[in-house]
């Protein structure tokens, strides 16, 4: 029996996770689900972000964490999101941020003449380094001489393990292309490490074509010719940006799912989107990203058939226009959940 920690979180996070939980309970009633009250409300109430005892329980007692989103206008510092989301990524060492870009319904394509056969990519975003560590500082804050510094970190270990994960994924699935993307023309030090590491690991996979694009060109190519890509591996910040671009290629941010993974350890699954304060409380958030995320999590827990069933049901909803308003539908978050459960 797998144990799942549920963190609905802020804004639409709670609204969409409720639908994902219904799907989990339907498909896998044997899962042990435990809800955790963490997020902006909790932080504003008692100052807690990610308490140590919760962290230790997640690490030692759970198989996966299912998270909605964190971010609330009442907490401008975003400190709770940094502690909970980035804190989990760093402290649980969830070094793989795996983000599929998969178009399920041809009519949702925003690209002329590109269909599901053209848009099926897995992004491996490095998840523990780069510009995300918080290293750096501010000097003479608030004065005309203010200096701010954000340190970009790449380690041999960190780069090598994400590159290896990308190649292993491609090899396991019989895929033939891995593209690494960086900005080594401008960022010589970290870029140099990425370049050398990528070449060395690629040499172990002679059957896989290893290519490289600077990240600015990758952004262009993802729109011009997404069919070029099967697996993309990149650093933390570039992966963040590229996967929001990827979200729209699959029909919208309300359809993009992700896993923050350390193979063999507790891992965290969340939709790519945020807490969407602009639509919170209206009952119109698209729950399909959260539902697809639940599917990814079930696959991670050794249930690939359940993942496939969820993907098929989501595709069914899209084809039948059983969708929320941002996709041109008329259904509420809850009604999409109902439609999906009916299909399952
Ligand atoms: P966002 O993803 O929350 O919203 C961007 C736009 O997409 C908005 O117009 C929103 O209404 C729309 N949108 C997002 N998800 C949707 C859904 N499921 N259905 C329909 N429409 C949807 O990005 P943002 O506005 O930049 O961020 C809001 C807050 O969320 C910020 O505090 C940010 O830091 C946080 N955030 C958290 C996570 C996370 O916890 N994983 C991810 C991204 C952003
Ligand atoms: C994401 C989010 C986070 C990130 C933010 C909320 C820190 O945008 O998960 O994509 O940049 O990783
Ligand atoms: Mn993001």
XYZ file of C-alpha atoms and ligand atoms in Angstrom:
401
model
C 0.000 0.000 0.000
C 1.399 3.376 -1.032
C 1.132 6.417 1.203
C 0.452 9.791 -0.376
C 0.759 13.190 1.305
C -1.794 15.613 -0.144
C -1.014 19.333 -0.077
C -3.849 21.247 -1.762
C -2.018 24.528 -1.173
C -3.162 27.972 -2.290
C -5.726 29.429 -4.672
C -6.864 27.072 -7.416
C -4.397 24.500 -6.092
C -7.004 23.311 -3.604
C -9.762 23.408 -6.247
C -7.949 21.215 -8.759
C -6.387 18.816 -6.249
C -9.884 17.989 -4.969
C -10.682 16.585 -8.418
C -7.387 14.711 -8.612
C -8.095 13.155 -5.231
C -11.494 11.929 -6.432
C -9.758 10.227 -9.363
C -7.170 8.652 -7.069
C -9.850 7.358 -4.712
C -11.767 5.889 -7.631
C -8.855 4.184 -9.379
C -6.725 3.245 -6.404
C -8.882 2.970 -3.278
C -6.071 1.133 -1.530
C -3.859 4.232 -1.439
C -3.505 5.822 1.993
C -4.073 9.559 1.551
C -3.217 12.051 4.282
C -3.965 15.755 3.901
C -1.533 18.409 5.117
C -2.687 21.910 5.909
C 0.236 23.874 4.475
C 0.190 27.049 2.420
C -0.585 30.727 2.745
C -3.551 30.352 5.142
C -1.490 28.265 7.518
C 1.490 30.604 7.260
C -0.667 33.648 7.980
C -2.276 31.822 10.890
C 0.748 30.496 12.776
C 3.882 31.267 10.737
C 4.498 27.619 9.755
C 5.791 26.898 6.245
C 7.256 23.382 6.104
C 7.640 22.245 9.714
C 10.541 19.890 10.400
C 8.327 17.125 11.772
C 6.244 17.179 8.571
C 9.365 17.092 6.428
C 10.729 14.107 8.355
C 7.412 12.261 8.043
C 7.275 12.869 4.284
C 10.841 11.657 3.923
C 10.456 8.548 6.070
C 6.821 7.484 5.856
C 5.476 8.456 2.427
C 5.887 7.277 -1.155
C 4.702 10.439 -2.890
C 3.475 13.972 -2.308
C 0.619 15.367 -4.402
C 0.683 19.166 -4.387
C -1.623 21.811 -5.884
C 0.174 25.128 -6.051
C 1.673 27.675 -3.702
C 1.577 31.444 -4.046
C -0.760 34.020 -2.562
C -0.927 37.779 -2.972
C -1.211 38.112 0.816
C 2.325 36.730 1.131
C 4.338 38.967 -1.193
C 7.661 37.482 -0.055
C 6.462 34.061 -1.263
C 8.426 32.651 1.668
C 6.006 29.775 2.273
C 6.240 28.661 -1.365
C 10.017 28.808 -1.245
C 10.101 26.741 1.942
C 7.505 24.168 0.895
C 8.031 23.730 -2.853
C 11.670 24.653 -3.361
C 12.392 23.317 0.136
C 10.984 19.914 -0.794
C 12.877 19.860 -4.079
C 16.174 20.639 -2.358
C 15.796 18.796 0.930
C 14.323 15.635 -0.609
C 16.912 15.955 -3.389
C 14.253 15.661 -6.117
C 16.761 16.234 -8.863
C 14.573 15.302 -11.835
C 11.754 17.625 -12.779
C 10.045 15.595 -15.465
C 7.560 17.591 -17.550
C 5.788 16.037 -20.531
C 4.759 18.187 -23.492
C 2.130 15.961 -25.063
C -0.715 17.164 -27.259
C -3.679 14.864 -26.611
C -6.289 16.499 -28.858
C -5.371 17.794 -32.327
C -7.992 20.553 -32.108
C -6.187 22.058 -29.114
C -3.003 22.690 -31.069
C -2.029 26.353 -31.193
C 0.400 25.577 -34.020
C -0.844 25.480 -37.580
C -0.561 21.969 -39.078
C 0.936 20.378 -35.934
C -0.904 17.490 -34.326
C -0.412 14.897 -31.577
C 2.159 13.056 -33.713
C 4.308 16.222 -33.766
C 4.068 17.249 -30.129
C 5.229 14.493 -27.789
C 8.280 15.519 -25.802
C 9.641 14.772 -22.333
C 11.563 17.587 -20.675
C 14.122 16.751 -18.005
C 14.550 19.922 -16.003
C 17.401 19.908 -13.480
C 15.724 20.643 -10.155
C 18.289 21.261 -7.412
C 20.831 23.783 -8.730
C 21.266 26.699 -11.119
C 19.814 30.082 -10.150
C 17.344 28.544 -7.697
C 19.483 27.847 -4.637
C 19.030 31.251 -3.019
C 22.802 31.787 -2.894
C 23.737 35.417 -3.324
C 22.879 38.544 -1.489
C 21.984 42.166 -1.434
C 24.305 44.998 -0.488
C 23.302 48.601 0.270
C 19.666 47.656 -0.183
C 17.333 50.526 -0.908
C 20.107 52.966 -1.765
C 21.131 54.234 -5.205
C 24.228 52.043 -4.882
C 22.267 48.850 -4.311
C 23.911 45.628 -5.492
C 22.008 42.341 -5.891
C 23.582 39.038 -6.777
C 21.992 35.664 -7.595
C 24.548 32.899 -7.887
C 24.246 30.300 -10.638
C 25.418 26.866 -9.493
C 26.209 23.819 -11.600
C 27.978 20.793 -10.151
C 29.393 17.830 -11.989
C 27.233 15.521 -9.893
C 24.076 17.563 -10.476
C 24.509 17.952 -14.206
C 25.609 14.374 -14.749
C 22.662 12.825 -12.936
C 20.022 14.784 -14.854
C 21.742 14.115 -18.184
C 21.942 10.415 -17.304
C 18.265 10.389 -16.370
C 17.362 11.856 -19.764
C 19.400 9.301 -21.721
C 18.180 6.402 -19.592
C 14.583 7.488 -20.210
C 15.193 7.647 -23.967
C 16.954 4.273 -24.026
C 14.226 2.543 -21.994
C 11.558 3.752 -24.409
C 13.497 3.143 -27.600
C 13.637 6.877 -28.389
C 16.392 8.103 -30.664
C 16.958 11.784 -29.875
C 18.086 13.746 -26.801
C 18.634 17.498 -27.048
C 20.563 19.421 -24.397
C 19.901 23.112 -24.115
C 21.993 25.730 -22.340
C 23.379 29.209 -22.840
C 27.038 28.273 -22.984
C 27.765 31.020 -25.515
C 27.188 33.561 -22.755
C 27.592 31.516 -19.562
C 30.993 29.950 -20.056
C 31.554 28.298 -16.697
C 28.318 26.481 -16.032
C 27.781 26.064 -19.777
C 31.193 24.469 -20.178
C 30.368 21.926 -17.493
C 27.042 21.118 -19.153
C 28.720 20.758 -22.564
C 31.454 18.409 -21.409
C 29.185 16.303 -19.237
C 26.602 15.960 -21.986
C 29.222 14.855 -24.527
C 30.664 12.274 -22.145
C 27.334 10.720 -21.192
C 26.113 10.816 -24.799
C 29.157 8.779 -25.854
C 27.768 5.908 -23.754
C 24.620 5.907 -25.911
C 25.836 5.573 -29.501
C 22.346 4.628 -30.679
C 20.870 7.937 -29.516
C 21.391 11.143 -31.469
C 22.636 13.775 -29.019
C 22.113 17.347 -30.144
C 22.529 20.765 -28.611
C 20.654 24.046 -28.958
C 21.131 27.337 -27.176
C 18.000 27.952 -25.171
C 16.928 30.995 -27.188
C 16.966 28.899 -30.346
C 15.216 26.055 -28.535
C 12.342 28.419 -27.731
C 12.046 29.223 -31.420
C 12.390 25.640 -32.598
C 9.773 24.333 -30.161
C 7.272 26.545 -31.934
C 8.594 26.091 -35.480
C 9.194 22.351 -35.461
C 8.280 20.577 -32.209
C 8.503 17.216 -34.001
C 12.295 17.590 -33.888
C 12.254 16.812 -30.173
C 11.755 13.636 -28.181
C 13.705 14.289 -24.981
C 15.070 17.658 -23.852
C 17.443 18.066 -20.917
C 18.181 21.488 -19.500
C 18.923 23.485 -16.393
C 16.475 24.622 -13.753
C 15.511 28.122 -14.910
C 15.561 27.347 -18.621
C 13.440 24.270 -17.910
C 10.935 26.382 -16.008
C 10.515 28.792 -18.908
C 10.546 26.206 -21.676
C 7.861 24.112 -19.979
C 5.390 26.988 -19.781
C 5.979 27.386 -23.513
C 5.459 23.636 -23.721
C 2.229 23.958 -21.744
C 0.641 26.048 -24.464
C 1.853 23.609 -27.138
C -0.256 20.907 -25.484
C -3.314 23.130 -25.383
C -2.862 25.263 -22.290
C -1.313 25.625 -18.860
C -4.352 23.830 -17.440
C -3.152 20.611 -19.117
C 0.525 20.500 -18.102
C 1.623 18.003 -15.451
C 4.936 17.329 -13.735
C 6.855 15.127 -11.343
C 9.709 16.146 -9.051
C 11.486 12.841 -8.777
C 14.326 11.105 -7.011
C 14.079 7.520 -8.245
C 13.455 5.105 -5.392
C 12.599 7.835 -2.902
C 9.544 9.862 -1.961
C 8.799 12.173 -4.898
C 6.510 15.153 -5.426
C 3.917 15.543 -8.175
C 2.263 18.857 -9.107
C 0.650 20.560 -12.058
C 2.955 23.023 -13.834
C 0.573 25.919 -13.294
C 0.424 28.154 -10.228
C -2.301 29.228 -7.833
C -3.957 31.560 -10.403
C -5.251 34.263 -8.046
C -7.110 35.828 -10.997
C -9.593 32.923 -11.158
C -9.484 31.583 -7.600
C -12.883 30.916 -6.054
C -14.770 31.095 -9.341
C -14.958 27.322 -9.798
C -13.562 27.509 -13.332
C -9.989 26.264 -12.896
C -9.120 23.448 -15.257
C -8.493 20.321 -13.148
C -7.052 18.244 -16.010
C -3.398 19.163 -15.310
C -3.884 18.031 -11.723
C -5.597 14.843 -12.920
C -2.811 14.066 -15.415
C -0.359 14.734 -12.591
C -2.148 12.112 -10.500
C -1.627 9.755 -13.454
C 2.091 10.445 -13.531
C 2.224 9.779 -9.817
C 0.404 6.451 -10.210
C 2.889 5.420 -12.886
C 5.738 6.324 -10.515
C 4.024 4.141 -7.885
C 4.120 1.182 -10.273
C 0.668 1.559 -11.859
C 1.284 2.409 -15.533
C -2.137 1.032 -16.517
C -3.888 3.572 -14.306
C -1.814 6.336 -15.876
C -2.877 5.169 -19.340
C -6.532 5.077 -18.265
C -6.305 8.619 -16.943
C -4.686 9.880 -20.143
C -7.406 8.206 -22.192
C -10.154 9.718 -20.046
C -8.609 13.194 -20.279
C -8.328 12.823 -24.047
C -11.993 11.785 -24.083
C -13.025 14.904 -22.172
C -11.024 17.124 -24.516
C -12.496 15.533 -27.648
C -16.033 15.859 -26.253
C -15.473 19.479 -25.152
C -16.097 18.532 -21.538
C -13.802 21.345 -20.481
C -13.546 24.583 -18.511
C -14.061 28.056 -20.038
C -10.398 28.825 -20.817
C -10.533 25.907 -23.287
C -13.800 27.143 -24.760
C -16.045 24.933 -22.640
C -18.858 25.696 -20.252
C -18.113 23.274 -17.411
C -17.021 24.084 -13.890
C -13.997 22.489 -12.234
C -16.283 20.051 -10.437
C -18.271 19.207 -13.582
C -15.074 18.366 -15.477
C -14.183 16.101 -12.552
C -17.609 14.445 -12.854
C -17.211 13.993 -16.614
C -13.816 12.462 -16.127
C -15.009 10.057 -13.443
C -17.882 9.004 -15.702
C -15.340 8.121 -18.390
C -13.200 6.177 -15.926
P -0.341 30.836 -12.906
O 0.080 29.572 -13.561
O -0.937 30.716 -11.557
O -1.369 31.611 -13.853
C -1.026 32.058 -15.160
C -2.304 32.222 -15.992
O -2.803 30.919 -16.317
C -3.425 32.933 -15.257
O -4.145 33.717 -16.172
C -4.302 31.807 -14.749
O -5.655 32.142 -14.577
C -4.120 30.752 -15.824
N -4.218 29.388 -15.270
C -3.278 28.750 -14.528
N -3.711 27.540 -14.187
C -4.941 27.390 -14.705
C -5.909 26.336 -14.685
N -5.690 25.176 -14.041
N -7.076 26.541 -15.331
C -7.333 27.693 -15.989
N -6.458 28.714 -16.041
C -5.266 28.566 -15.403
O 0.954 31.766 -12.871
P 1.180 33.165 -12.089
O -0.059 33.994 -12.178
O 2.453 33.678 -12.570
O 1.402 32.732 -10.587
C 0.439 32.835 -9.536
C 1.088 32.366 -8.247
O 1.389 30.966 -8.342
C 2.422 33.053 -7.947
O 2.500 33.250 -6.553
C 3.465 32.054 -8.394
O 4.699 32.181 -7.721
C 2.771 30.757 -8.057
N 3.228 29.580 -8.816
C 3.291 28.411 -8.122
C 3.633 27.250 -8.776
C 3.686 25.974 -7.998
O 3.356 25.945 -6.826
N 4.088 24.881 -8.591
C 3.864 27.261 -10.147
C 3.773 28.483 -10.845
C 3.451 29.639 -10.155
C 7.162 25.889 -11.308
C 7.063 27.255 -10.625
C 8.151 27.411 -9.574
C 9.507 27.292 -10.278
C 8.051 28.715 -8.770
C 6.721 28.829 -8.062
C 9.173 28.880 -7.797
O 7.105 28.266 -11.581
O 7.112 24.875 -10.594
O 7.267 25.839 -12.532
O 10.015 28.280 -10.818
O 10.055 26.201 -10.291
Mn 7.042 27.550 -13.647
